[in-house]
Structures are given as structure tokens and as C-alpha cells.
CSV table of C-alpha atoms and ligand atoms in Angstrom, one decimal:
chain,number,residue,atom,x,y,z
P,199,UNK,CA,-0.6,151.6,3.8
P,200,UNK,CA,1.0,154.5,2.4
P,201,UNK,CA,0.2,155.0,-1.2
P,202,UNK,CA,1.9,156.8,-4.1
P,203,UNK,CA,1.7,157.0,-7.8
P,204,UNK,CA,3.0,158.5,-10.9
P,205,UNK,CA,0.9,160.7,-13.1
P,206,UNK,CA,1.2,160.8,-16.9
P,207,UNK,CA,-0.7,160.8,-20.2
P,208,UNK,CA,0.4,158.0,-21.6
P,209,UNK,CA,1.4,155.9,-18.6
P,210,UNK,CA,1.0,152.3,-19.5
P,211,UNK,CA,5.0,152.3,-20.6
P,212,UNK,CA,5.9,153.2,-17.1
P,213,UNK,CA,8.3,151.3,-15.0
P,214,UNK,CA,8.2,153.4,-11.8
P,215,UNK,CA,5.6,150.9,-10.0
P,216,UNK,CA,8.2,148.3,-10.7
P,217,UNK,CA,11.1,150.2,-9.5
P,218,UNK,CA,9.8,151.4,-6.3
P,219,UNK,CA,7.7,148.1,-5.4
P,220,UNK,CA,11.6,146.8,-5.5
P,221,UNK,CA,12.7,149.8,-3.4
P,222,UNK,CA,10.0,148.9,-1.2
P,223,UNK,CA,10.8,145.3,-0.8
P,224,UNK,CA,14.6,146.1,0.0
P,225,UNK,CA,14.3,148.6,2.6
P,226,UNK,CA,11.3,146.6,4.2
P,227,UNK,CA,9.2,149.9,3.6
P,228,UNK,CA,5.8,149.1,3.2
P,229,UNK,CA,3.7,150.9,0.9
P,230,UNK,CA,1.9,150.8,-2.5
P,231,UNK,CA,2.6,152.7,-5.6
P,232,UNK,CA,0.4,152.6,-9.1
P,233,UNK,CA,0.7,154.4,-12.2
P,234,UNK,CA,-2.5,156.9,-13.0
P,235,UNK,CA,-3.5,158.1,-16.4
P,236,UNK,CA,-4.5,161.6,-15.5
P,237,UNK,CA,-6.5,163.1,-18.6
P,238,UNK,CA,-4.4,165.7,-20.5
P,239,UNK,CA,-7.1,168.4,-19.4
P,240,UNK,CA,-7.6,166.9,-15.8
P,241,UNK,CA,-4.2,166.7,-14.0
P,242,UNK,CA,-5.0,169.0,-11.3
P,243,UNK,CA,-8.0,167.5,-10.3
P,244,UNK,CA,-6.6,164.1,-10.7
P,245,UNK,CA,-4.1,165.1,-8.1
P,246,UNK,CA,-6.4,166.8,-5.9
P,247,UNK,CA,-8.4,163.7,-5.8
P,248,UNK,CA,-5.5,161.4,-4.9
P,249,UNK,CA,-4.4,163.9,-2.4
P,250,UNK,CA,-7.4,163.8,-0.7
P,251,UNK,CA,-8.0,160.0,-0.9
P,252,UNK,CA,-4.7,160.1,1.3
P,253,UNK,CA,-1.9,159.9,-1.4
P,254,UNK,CA,1.3,160.2,0.2
P,255,UNK,CA,3.1,161.8,-2.9
P,256,UNK,CA,3.4,161.1,-6.4
P,257,UNK,CA,5.8,161.2,-9.5
P,258,UNK,CA,4.9,163.3,-12.4
P,259,UNK,CA,6.0,162.6,-15.8
P,260,UNK,CA,4.9,163.9,-19.7
P,261,UNK,CA,3.1,166.1,-20.2
P,262,UNK,CA,2.6,167.2,-16.9
P,263,UNK,CA,5.5,168.4,-15.2
P,264,UNK,CA,5.1,171.9,-15.5
P,265,UNK,CA,1.9,172.0,-14.5
P,266,UNK,CA,3.1,170.1,-11.1
P,267,UNK,CA,5.5,173.0,-10.7
P,268,UNK,CA,2.9,175.3,-10.8
P,269,UNK,CA,0.7,173.3,-8.4
P,270,UNK,CA,3.6,173.0,-5.7
P,271,UNK,CA,2.7,175.1,-2.4
P,272,UNK,CA,6.5,175.1,-1.6
P,273,UNK,CA,9.7,173.8,-4.3
P,274,UNK,CA,13.3,173.2,-4.1
P,275,UNK,CA,14.9,175.7,-6.1
P,276,UNK,CA,16.0,173.2,-8.9
P,277,UNK,CA,12.3,173.1,-9.4
P,278,UNK,CA,12.4,177.1,-9.7
P,279,UNK,CA,14.9,177.1,-12.2
P,280,UNK,CA,13.8,174.3,-14.1
P,281,UNK,CA,10.0,175.1,-14.2
P,282,UNK,CA,9.1,171.5,-14.0
P,283,UNK,CA,8.6,169.0,-11.3
P,284,UNK,CA,8.9,165.4,-11.4
P,285,UNK,CA,8.2,164.6,-7.4
P,286,UNK,CA,5.6,165.6,-5.1
P,287,UNK,CA,5.2,165.3,-1.3
P,288,UNK,CA,1.9,165.7,0.5
P,289,UNK,CA,1.7,166.8,3.9
P,290,UNK,CA,-1.9,167.9,4.9
P,291,UNK,CA,-2.4,170.6,2.4
P,292,UNK,CA,1.4,171.5,1.8
P,293,UNK,CA,2.3,170.1,-1.7
P,294,UNK,CA,6.5,170.0,-2.1
P,295,UNK,CA,7.6,169.9,-5.2
P,296,UNK,CA,11.0,168.6,-6.4
P,297,UNK,CA,12.7,167.7,-9.5
P,298,UNK,CA,14.9,164.8,-9.2
P,299,UNK,CA,15.6,164.2,-12.7
P,300,UNK,CA,19.3,166.0,-13.1
P,301,UNK,CA,20.5,164.6,-9.7
P,302,UNK,CA,19.6,161.2,-11.0
P,303,UNK,CA,21.4,161.8,-14.5
P,304,UNK,CA,24.5,163.0,-12.2
P,305,UNK,CA,24.5,160.2,-9.8
P,306,UNK,CA,24.3,157.6,-12.8
P,307,UNK,CA,26.9,159.6,-14.8
P,308,UNK,CA,29.4,160.2,-12.0
P,309,UNK,CA,29.1,157.0,-9.6
P,310,UNK,CA,27.7,154.3,-11.8
P,311,UNK,CA,29.6,154.9,-14.8
P,312,UNK,CA,32.5,156.6,-13.4
P,313,UNK,CA,32.5,159.6,-15.6
P,314,UNK,CA,33.1,162.8,-13.7
P,315,UNK,CA,32.1,166.2,-14.9
P,316,UNK,CA,34.3,168.9,-13.2
P,317,UNK,CA,36.5,170.5,-15.8
P,318,UNK,CA,35.2,168.6,-18.4
P,319,UNK,CA,33.3,170.0,-21.9
P,320,UNK,CA,29.7,168.9,-21.9
P,321,UNK,CA,27.4,169.6,-24.8
P,322,UNK,CA,23.5,169.0,-23.9
P,323,UNK,CA,21.1,168.5,-26.8
P,324,UNK,CA,17.5,169.5,-26.2
P,325,UNK,CA,15.7,172.4,-24.3
P,326,UNK,CA,12.5,170.4,-22.9
P,327,UNK,CA,11.5,169.5,-19.6
P,328,UNK,CA,14.3,167.0,-19.2
P,329,UNK,CA,16.8,169.3,-20.3
P,330,UNK,CA,15.8,171.9,-18.0
P,331,UNK,CA,15.5,169.5,-15.0
P,332,UNK,CA,19.2,168.3,-15.8
P,333,UNK,CA,20.8,171.6,-16.4
P,334,UNK,CA,21.3,172.9,-12.8
P,335,UNK,CA,22.6,169.7,-11.3
P,336,UNK,CA,24.8,169.3,-14.4
P,337,UNK,CA,26.2,173.0,-13.6
P,338,UNK,CA,26.5,172.0,-10.0
P,339,UNK,CA,29.2,169.5,-10.8
P,340,UNK,CA,31.1,172.8,-12.2
P,341,UNK,CA,32.0,171.4,-15.7
P,342,UNK,CA,34.4,173.7,-17.4
P,343,UNK,CA,32.1,174.5,-20.4
P,344,UNK,CA,28.4,173.4,-20.7
P,345,UNK,CA,26.8,174.3,-23.9
P,346,UNK,CA,22.9,173.7,-24.7
P,347,UNK,CA,21.7,173.0,-28.3
P,348,UNK,CA,18.4,172.9,-29.5
P,349,UNK,CA,16.1,172.7,-32.5
P,350,UNK,CA,14.3,175.6,-31.3
P,351,UNK,CA,17.1,177.7,-30.3
P,352,UNK,CA,15.0,180.3,-28.6
P,353,UNK,CA,14.2,177.5,-26.0
P,354,UNK,CA,17.9,176.9,-25.3
P,355,UNK,CA,18.5,180.9,-24.8
P,356,UNK,CA,15.4,180.6,-22.2
P,357,UNK,CA,16.7,177.8,-20.2
P,358,UNK,CA,20.3,178.9,-20.2
P,359,UNK,CA,19.0,182.8,-19.2
P,360,UNK,CA,17.4,180.8,-16.1
P,361,UNK,CA,20.2,179.6,-14.8
P,362,UNK,CA,23.0,182.2,-16.0
P,363,UNK,CA,23.4,183.4,-12.3
P,364,UNK,CA,24.0,179.5,-11.0
P,365,UNK,CA,26.8,178.9,-14.2
P,366,UNK,CA,28.8,182.2,-13.0
P,367,UNK,CA,28.7,181.2,-9.9
P,368,UNK,CA,29.9,177.6,-10.4
P,369,UNK,CA,32.2,179.2,-13.2
P,370,UNK,CA,31.1,177.6,-15.9
P,371,UNK,CA,31.0,178.8,-19.5
P,372,UNK,CA,27.2,178.1,-20.3
P,373,UNK,CA,25.5,179.2,-23.9
P,374,UNK,CA,23.0,178.3,-25.9
P,375,UNK,CA,23.3,177.1,-29.7
P,376,UNK,CA,21.3,176.4,-32.9
P,377,UNK,CA,21.5,172.8,-34.3
P,378,UNK,CA,22.8,174.7,-37.0
P,379,UNK,CA,25.6,176.8,-35.2
P,380,UNK,CA,29.2,176.4,-36.7
P,381,UNK,CA,30.7,176.2,-33.1
P,382,UNK,CA,29.1,172.8,-32.7
P,383,UNK,CA,30.8,171.7,-36.1
P,384,UNK,CA,34.4,172.7,-34.9
P,385,UNK,CA,34.4,171.4,-31.4
P,386,UNK,CA,34.2,168.0,-29.6
P,387,UNK,CA,32.8,167.5,-26.2
P,388,UNK,CA,34.1,165.1,-23.1
P,389,UNK,CA,30.7,164.5,-22.3
P,390,UNK,CA,27.3,164.8,-25.2
P,391,UNK,CA,24.0,164.3,-23.2
P,392,UNK,CA,20.9,164.0,-25.6
P,393,UNK,CA,18.0,165.4,-23.6
P,394,UNK,CA,16.0,165.7,-27.0
P,395,UNK,CA,13.4,163.1,-27.7
P,396,UNK,CA,15.2,162.6,-31.4
P,397,UNK,CA,15.6,158.9,-30.8
P,398,UNK,CA,11.7,158.6,-31.1
P,399,UNK,CA,11.9,159.7,-34.5
P,400,UNK,CA,13.5,156.5,-36.4
P,401,UNK,CA,16.9,157.6,-34.4
P,402,UNK,CA,17.7,160.6,-36.0
P,403,UNK,CA,20.9,162.3,-34.5
P,404,UNK,CA,20.6,165.9,-34.6
P,405,UNK,CA,24.3,166.9,-34.2
P,406,UNK,CA,27.4,166.4,-36.3
P,407,UNK,CA,29.3,163.4,-35.5
P,408,UNK,CA,32.4,165.7,-34.8
P,409,UNK,CA,31.0,166.6,-31.4
P,410,UNK,CA,31.9,163.3,-30.3
P,411,UNK,CA,35.6,162.7,-28.4
P,412,UNK,CA,37.3,159.4,-28.5
P,413,UNK,CA,37.0,157.7,-25.3
P,414,UNK,CA,34.5,160.3,-24.6
P,415,UNK,CA,30.8,159.7,-22.8
P,416,UNK,CA,27.9,160.1,-24.6
P,417,UNK,CA,24.5,159.6,-22.8
P,418,UNK,CA,20.6,159.5,-24.5
P,419,UNK,CA,18.0,160.0,-21.8
P,420,UNK,CA,16.0,157.6,-23.8
P,421,UNK,CA,16.2,153.8,-22.7
P,422,UNK,CA,14.9,150.6,-24.6
P,423,UNK,CA,15.2,149.9,-28.0
P,424,UNK,CA,14.5,153.8,-29.0
P,425,UNK,CA,17.7,154.4,-27.6
P,426,UNK,CA,19.9,151.8,-29.6
P,427,UNK,CA,20.6,154.4,-32.7
P,428,UNK,CA,22.2,156.9,-30.6
P,429,UNK,CA,24.5,154.3,-29.0
P,430,UNK,CA,25.4,152.9,-31.9
P,431,UNK,CA,26.0,156.2,-33.3
P,432,UNK,CA,28.2,157.3,-30.1
P,433,UNK,CA,30.3,153.8,-30.4
P,434,UNK,CA,31.0,153.8,-33.9
P,435,UNK,CA,32.8,157.0,-33.3
P,436,UNK,CA,35.0,155.6,-30.4
P,437,UNK,CA,32.2,157.4,-27.3
P,438,UNK,CA,31.3,155.3,-24.4
P,439,UNK,CA,27.5,155.2,-24.8
P,440,UNK,CA,24.9,155.2,-21.8
P,441,UNK,CA,21.2,155.0,-22.0
P,442,UNK,CA,19.0,156.6,-19.7
P,443,UNK,CA,17.8,153.4,-17.5
P,444,UNK,CA,20.4,154.2,-14.9
P,445,UNK,CA,19.0,157.7,-14.5
P,446,UNK,CA,15.5,156.5,-14.3
P,447,UNK,CA,16.4,154.2,-11.3
P,448,UNK,CA,18.5,157.1,-9.8
P,449,UNK,CA,15.8,159.6,-10.0
P,450,UNK,CA,13.5,157.1,-8.7
P,451,UNK,CA,15.7,156.3,-5.6
P,452,UNK,CA,15.7,160.2,-4.8
P,453,UNK,CA,12.4,160.5,-5.2
P,454,UNK,CA,11.7,157.3,-2.7
P,455,UNK,CA,14.2,158.9,-0.2
P,456,UNK,CA,12.5,162.2,0.1
P,457,UNK,CA,9.3,160.2,1.0
P,458,UNK,CA,10.7,157.4,3.0
P,459,UNK,CA,13.7,159.2,4.5
P,460,UNK,CA,15.7,155.8,3.5
P,461,UNK,CA,18.0,155.4,0.4
P,462,UNK,CA,17.2,152.1,-1.6
P,463,UNK,CA,20.1,150.3,-3.0
P,464,UNK,CA,20.1,151.0,-6.9
P,465,UNK,CA,22.9,148.9,-8.5
P,466,UNK,CA,21.2,146.0,-7.7
P,467,UNK,CA,17.8,147.2,-9.0
P,468,UNK,CA,19.5,148.5,-12.1
P,469,UNK,CA,21.0,145.4,-13.0
P,470,UNK,CA,17.5,143.7,-12.3
P,471,UNK,CA,15.4,145.9,-14.5
P,472,UNK,CA,18.0,145.8,-17.2
P,473,UNK,CA,17.7,142.3,-17.2
P,474,UNK,CA,14.1,142.7,-17.1
P,475,UNK,CA,13.7,145.1,-20.4
P,476,UNK,CA,16.4,142.3,-22.2
I,772,NDP,P1,9.9,167.6,-24.2
I,772,NDP,O1,8.8,167.3,-25.2
I,772,NDP,O2,9.5,168.5,-22.8
I,772,NDP,O3,11.4,168.1,-25.2
I,772,NDP,C1,11.7,167.7,-26.2
I,772,NDP,C2,13.2,168.0,-26.4
I,772,NDP,O4,13.5,167.3,-28.1
I,772,NDP,C3,12.9,169.6,-27.4
I,772,NDP,O5,13.9,170.0,-26.9
I,772,NDP,C4,12.3,169.5,-28.8
I,772,NDP,O6,12.8,170.3,-29.3
I,772,NDP,C5,13.8,168.2,-29.2
I,772,NDP,N1,13.4,167.6,-30.3
I,772,NDP,C6,12.1,166.7,-30.4
I,772,NDP,N2,12.1,166.0,-31.7
I,772,NDP,C7,13.3,166.3,-32.2
I,772,NDP,C8,14.4,166.3,-33.2
I,772,NDP,N3,13.9,165.2,-34.2
I,772,NDP,N4,15.3,166.7,-33.4
I,772,NDP,C9,15.9,167.3,-32.4
I,772,NDP,N5,15.2,167.9,-31.4
I,772,NDP,C10,14.1,167.3,-31.2
I,772,NDP,O7,10.3,166.1,-23.6
I,772,NDP,P2,11.2,166.0,-22.3
I,772,NDP,O8,12.3,166.9,-22.1
I,772,NDP,O9,10.3,165.3,-21.4
I,772,NDP,O10,12.2,164.5,-23.0
I,772,NDP,C11,13.1,164.3,-23.9
I,772,NDP,C12,13.6,162.8,-23.6
I,772,NDP,O11,14.2,162.9,-22.5
I,772,NDP,C13,12.5,161.7,-23.8
I,772,NDP,O12,13.4,161.0,-24.7
I,772,NDP,C14,12.4,161.0,-22.5
I,772,NDP,O13,12.1,159.9,-22.7
I,772,NDP,C15,13.6,161.4,-21.6
I,772,NDP,N6,13.5,161.2,-20.3
I,772,NDP,C16,14.4,160.3,-19.7
I,772,NDP,C17,14.3,160.5,-18.2
I,772,NDP,C18,15.0,159.4,-17.5
I,772,NDP,O14,14.7,159.2,-16.3
I,772,NDP,N7,15.7,158.4,-18.1
I,772,NDP,C19,13.7,161.2,-17.6
I,772,NDP,C20,12.9,162.4,-18.4
I,772,NDP,C21,12.9,162.2,-19.9
I,772,NDP,P3,12.1,171.8,-29.8
I,772,NDP,O15,12.2,172.6,-28.4
I,772,NDP,O16,12.6,172.1,-31.2
I,772,NDP,O17,10.6,171.3,-30.2
């Protein structure tokens, strides 16, 4: 049977094996998918061992996404911009890398949540691997404005700089701000996306309440209990709150399609996963 896996450290928490097993059942694909704890200093050798044992492809999560981008022999433009890769597909010695995080987020927002991004004002919080992965696909939706704010403003500047040509081509006002920038205190946004890991730290909210708009969308890429603080904050200020579970399922679907050439049904799998986690 064709074998896939997800590499990470830690990895025990990963829901990817469950999601891909369900996709395989629903699409009648014959495959196995497991989780692999790679040593912090041994991702490249773990990947090589998996490939030489006949593995067909893998997902990659923290903290190996940038190493995965460097190890790919070919990659999508999304990886070149994000410098982070969450999906690898093996073909002989060839390793093709893609980043499906942003496609997953956009599909979840636009299709699942009915939140169009075209012409909207969007605030992206964070400039780590997740933020870098979603920025390109968000720009491709042609929001009117997409501002990136991060605790370490230099990282926000770097990721915005890498995407400057894409932002210009899509006609998007894209700029980097510190979390203290006064512009953040004087504007509300149609869509606020928390791609930082602030929710892991006692539910801290890194931006002022004024960024939220009544009836707007506020999405934390985190899911499970850790996302509750951000979602409650958003709802308390009149915004529609969403967690990252839909993105998780949709990015997995993009990986599955890349490997198997078949689009799995995500709506059912997301509903089942949400029920399972509840
Ligand atoms: P990284 O470690 O690469 O980046 C973390 C980011 O969070 C940095 O921008 C960091 O800022 C910022 N940050 C950390 N702590 C705080 C804080 N207390 N206040 C404000 N900012 C903070 O992580 P990732 O980018 O890979 O992941 C970010 C989040 O996205 C995680 O919660 C992860 O679970 C989620 N995620 C969800 C996915 C999904 O499918 N739903 C997929 C991928 C990620 P600084 O640069 O200053 O350190």
C-alpha cells in the first residue's frame, strides 16, 4: 500500500492521520498514513529514510517546514514566497514541495464560512511559518488592503518584502506594522486573522479591540481549547469567530489531491472531526 506520513516534533497531537485515513475511505483510495516524530536535529535523515523505504509523500509541521522547503528539489511558487513547505511528494529521487496552508485557509474562509476577501480590509497577525504560508494565497484573493503585524516587526517587514511583487500585481495595499503601531489603533478590519501562536500563551490577544468590526470575521489558525479565548474576544466585540480546524482539513485536502489526484469531500470530514474533538 502507498505510504504517507506527517513529520513533526512534537507530533503526538496531530490529527492528520485521522483526516487522511477518512479521506482515503471516502475516496476509496488504498493508502496508509502515520505520524513520525523526527529528532530535532534529524529531519533530513528521517525524510531520506522514509523516501528510500518507498514513502510516496509526507506532510511537514513544526519545526521542520523551512528545512522541508530547502530539501525540495522542485517547489511551487507558494513555497518560494513562504520559504516554508508543508507537503512533499516523492517521484524517484525528485522531491516536489508545496505549501497548502494558505489554500486551505482561503477555501475555509471563502467557501466554508462564506467570507469573501476581494476588496476587503484584512489584518494578518504573525510573521512565522503559518503567516508566511497564508500571505500569498490571501493576496491572490485581491483584498483591498492586507496589513501584517507582528511582535518582531522586522519579521513582518521581511515577509511583506518577499511578497511585494505579488501584492503589486494583485493591486493590494500590503504593509508591515509593529503591534504598537498607531495605525492599528485607528482602524478596524473586515477580516482579522490570527496566525501568531499568541493563543498558546494564556489566550493573550496581541491587538487592540478596535481592529474588530461589527459583523466582520475573526479567525484564529489555532483550534481546540486554545482558540477559545480569541474566539470569545471576537464574539464579545461583535465579530464572527472561526477557529483553524476548517483550514486544517482544507490544507490536508490540497495535499491529498496533490498526492492522489482525487479531491476528497471536506465538509463531512470537518463536521466529523469537530464532533470528535468536542
Ligand atoms: P511560528 O513559531 O513559526 O511563529 C509564531 C508567531 O507567533 C511569530 O510571528 C511570533 O512572533 C508570534 N507570537 C508568539 N507568541 C506571541 C505572543 N505571545 N504574542 C504575539 N505574537 C506571538 O509558528 P507558526 O507560524 O507555524 O504557527 C502559528 C499558529 O498557527 C499556531 O497557533 C499553529 O497552531 C497555527 N497553525 C494552524 C494551522 C492549521 O491548519 N489550522 C497550520 C499551521 C499553523 P515573533 O516573530 O515575535 O516571535
